[in-house]
mmCIF file of C-alpha atoms in Angstrom:
data_model
loop_
_atom_site.group_PDB
_atom_site.id
_atom_site.type_symbol
_atom_site.label_atom_id
_atom_site.label_comp_id
_atom_site.label_asym_id
_atom_site.label_seq_id
_atom_site.Cartn_x
_atom_site.Cartn_y
_atom_site.Cartn_z
ATOM 1 C CA GLN A 8 0.000 0.000 0.000
ATOM 2 C CA VAL A 9 1.221 3.476 -0.859
ATOM 3 C CA GLN A 10 0.375 6.431 1.320
ATOM 4 C CA LEU A 11 0.335 9.949 -0.077
ATOM 5 C CA ALA A 12 0.525 13.083 2.024
ATOM 6 C CA GLU A 13 -0.153 16.558 0.679
ATOM 7 C CA SER A 14 1.090 19.790 2.205
ATOM 8 C CA GLY A 15 1.360 23.443 1.341
ATOM 9 C CA GLY A 16 -2.269 24.502 1.360
ATOM 10 C CA GLY A 17 -3.543 27.542 3.178
ATOM 11 C CA LEU A 18 -5.132 30.946 2.849
ATOM 12 C CA VAL A 19 -3.745 33.208 0.147
ATOM 13 C CA GLN A 20 -4.876 36.312 -1.687
ATOM 14 C CA ALA A 21 -5.947 36.543 -5.283
ATOM 15 C CA GLY A 22 -2.936 36.904 -7.533
ATOM 16 C CA ASP A 23 -0.634 35.008 -5.183
ATOM 17 C CA SER A 24 1.306 31.878 -5.988
ATOM 18 C CA LEU A 25 1.305 28.645 -4.018
ATOM 19 C CA LYS A 26 3.316 25.449 -4.117
ATOM 20 C CA LEU A 27 1.705 22.197 -3.073
ATOM 21 C CA SER A 28 3.765 19.128 -2.278
ATOM 22 C CA CYS A 29 2.865 15.465 -2.045
ATOM 23 C CA VAL A 30 5.161 12.837 -0.563
ATOM 24 C CA ALA A 31 4.754 9.121 -1.209
ATOM 25 C CA SER A 32 5.564 6.527 1.430
ATOM 26 C CA ARG A 33 7.040 4.054 -1.060
ATOM 27 C CA SER A 34 7.337 3.013 -4.713
ATOM 28 C CA PHE A 35 7.295 6.617 -5.915
ATOM 29 C CA SER A 36 9.484 6.060 -8.959
ATOM 30 C CA ILE A 37 6.997 3.611 -10.462
ATOM 31 C CA LEU A 38 3.962 5.811 -9.892
ATOM 32 C CA GLY A 39 2.406 8.132 -12.382
ATOM 33 C CA MET A 40 1.233 11.103 -10.336
ATOM 34 C CA ALA A 41 -1.552 13.629 -10.635
ATOM 35 C CA TRP A 42 -3.285 16.498 -8.872
ATOM 36 C CA PHE A 43 -7.023 16.980 -8.642
ATOM 37 C CA ARG A 44 -9.203 19.377 -6.732
ATOM 38 C CA GLN A 45 -12.740 19.313 -5.468
ATOM 39 C CA VAL A 46 -15.233 21.811 -4.125
ATOM 40 C CA PRO A 47 -17.972 20.363 -1.914
ATOM 41 C CA GLY A 48 -20.978 19.521 -4.011
ATOM 42 C CA LYS A 49 -19.069 19.708 -7.279
ATOM 43 C CA GLN A 50 -17.311 17.189 -9.446
ATOM 44 C CA ARG A 51 -13.652 16.451 -8.903
ATOM 45 C CA GLU A 52 -11.499 18.389 -11.380
ATOM 46 C CA PHE A 53 -8.293 17.210 -13.000
ATOM 47 C CA LEU A 54 -5.415 19.663 -12.760
ATOM 48 C CA ALA A 55 -2.197 18.027 -13.876
ATOM 49 C CA ALA A 56 -0.395 14.712 -14.218
ATOM 50 C CA ILE A 57 3.190 13.614 -14.687
ATOM 51 C CA SER A 58 4.625 10.307 -15.831
ATOM 52 C CA ARG A 59 6.968 8.100 -13.816
ATOM 53 C CA ASN A 60 10.137 9.617 -15.217
ATOM 54 C CA GLY A 61 8.741 13.119 -15.575
ATOM 55 C CA GLY A 62 9.020 13.014 -19.330
ATOM 56 C CA SER A 63 5.318 13.443 -20.016
ATOM 57 C CA THR A 64 2.804 15.839 -18.493
ATOM 58 C CA LYS A 65 -0.876 16.646 -18.954
ATOM 59 C CA TYR A 66 -2.795 19.691 -17.770
ATOM 60 C CA GLY A 67 -6.425 20.461 -17.187
ATOM 61 C CA TYR A 68 -8.007 22.877 -19.616
ATOM 62 C CA PHE A 69 -9.101 25.490 -17.084
ATOM 63 C CA VAL A 70 -5.750 25.740 -15.271
ATOM 64 C CA GLN A 71 -3.349 25.280 -18.144
ATOM 65 C CA GLY A 72 -0.847 28.104 -18.190
ATOM 66 C CA ARG A 73 -1.256 28.809 -14.473
ATOM 67 C CA VAL A 74 -0.003 25.550 -12.994
ATOM 68 C CA LYS A 75 3.082 23.425 -13.402
ATOM 69 C CA ILE A 76 3.631 19.894 -12.175
ATOM 70 C CA SER A 77 7.047 18.486 -11.431
ATOM 71 C CA ARG A 78 8.524 15.586 -9.502
ATOM 72 C CA ASP A 79 11.681 14.670 -7.637
ATOM 73 C CA ASN A 80 12.016 10.909 -7.535
ATOM 74 C CA ALA A 81 14.932 11.102 -5.113
ATOM 75 C CA LYS A 82 12.638 12.814 -2.602
ATOM 76 C CA SER A 83 9.500 10.841 -3.506
ATOM 77 C CA THR A 84 7.765 14.165 -4.027
ATOM 78 C CA VAL A 85 5.470 15.646 -6.620
ATOM 79 C CA ILE A 86 4.980 19.406 -6.731
ATOM 80 C CA LEU A 87 2.142 21.532 -8.052
ATOM 81 C CA GLN A 88 3.131 25.150 -8.588
ATOM 82 C CA MET A 89 0.112 27.410 -8.955
ATOM 83 C CA ASN A 90 0.297 31.029 -10.059
ATOM 84 C CA SER A 91 -2.140 33.913 -10.409
ATOM 85 C CA LEU A 92 -4.563 32.312 -8.014
ATOM 86 C CA LYS A 93 -8.236 33.272 -8.173
ATOM 87 C CA PRO A 94 -11.030 32.910 -5.637
ATOM 88 C CA GLU A 95 -12.508 30.165 -7.818
ATOM 89 C CA ASP A 96 -9.370 28.119 -7.169
ATOM 90 C CA THR A 97 -10.595 27.600 -3.614
ATOM 91 C CA ALA A 98 -10.932 23.847 -3.115
ATOM 92 C CA VAL A 99 -9.442 20.806 -1.472
ATOM 93 C CA TYR A 100 -6.451 19.678 -3.501
ATOM 94 C CA TYR A 101 -5.568 16.001 -3.758
ATOM 95 C CA CYS A 102 -2.589 14.166 -5.137
ATOM 96 C CA ALA A 103 -3.054 10.747 -6.650
ATOM 97 C CA GLY A 104 -0.818 7.965 -7.875
ATOM 98 C CA THR A 105 -1.206 5.164 -10.380
ATOM 99 C CA LEU A 106 0.753 1.988 -11.015
ATOM 100 C CA LYS A 107 -0.551 1.885 -14.557
ATOM 101 C CA ALA A 108 1.839 2.695 -17.356
ATOM 102 C CA THR A 109 0.046 5.829 -18.546
ATOM 103 C CA ILE A 110 -1.188 9.064 -16.975
ATOM 104 C CA GLU A 111 -4.769 10.092 -17.568
ATOM 105 C CA THR A 112 -7.130 12.898 -16.683
ATOM 106 C CA TYR A 113 -9.823 10.933 -14.854
ATOM 107 C CA GLY A 114 -9.812 9.937 -11.230
ATOM 108 C CA LEU A 115 -10.657 6.268 -11.665
ATOM 109 C CA HIS A 116 -7.279 5.772 -13.333
ATOM 110 C CA TYR A 117 -5.502 6.373 -10.043
ATOM 111 C CA ASP A 118 -4.912 3.766 -7.380
ATOM 112 C CA TYR A 119 -3.841 5.861 -4.419
ATOM 113 C CA TRP A 120 -5.055 9.162 -3.004
ATOM 114 C CA GLY A 121 -3.932 11.551 -0.328
ATOM 115 C CA GLN A 122 -6.190 13.093 2.290
ATOM 116 C CA GLY A 123 -6.173 16.464 0.609
ATOM 117 C CA THR A 124 -5.034 19.958 1.538
ATOM 118 C CA GLN A 125 -7.319 22.979 1.639
ATOM 119 C CA VAL A 126 -6.506 25.982 -0.499
ATOM 120 C CA THR A 127 -8.521 29.132 0.074
ATOM 121 C CA VAL A 128 -8.063 32.172 -2.131
ATOM 122 C CA SER A 129 -9.492 35.427 -0.864
ATOM 123 C CA SER A 130 -10.487 38.267 -3.163
#
């Protein structure tokens, strides 16, 4: 079993930047990783994904250009850098990992999930 732990959330102002981190307990180098977010009562939204070796990335349509995903396999960490934050970015942000060979934009593709970290953007 792989455990994922997110950190870096908090309260920021509109226009600020924020870096979220997610650490895996084991097997990180064989996991494709992704970030999603969810607002209560709304559907989970795909943000970004990165392949095992970092050579391939995917981004969600509504955040493309404002977020960047990266990973450090030596530290078992995946990073989501978010810029120009807006109040509508307020959500719980989750990292997810998959043992499958590809990265995809839908949640069912992922085998492991963190507990989430709250990001609140004030106007």
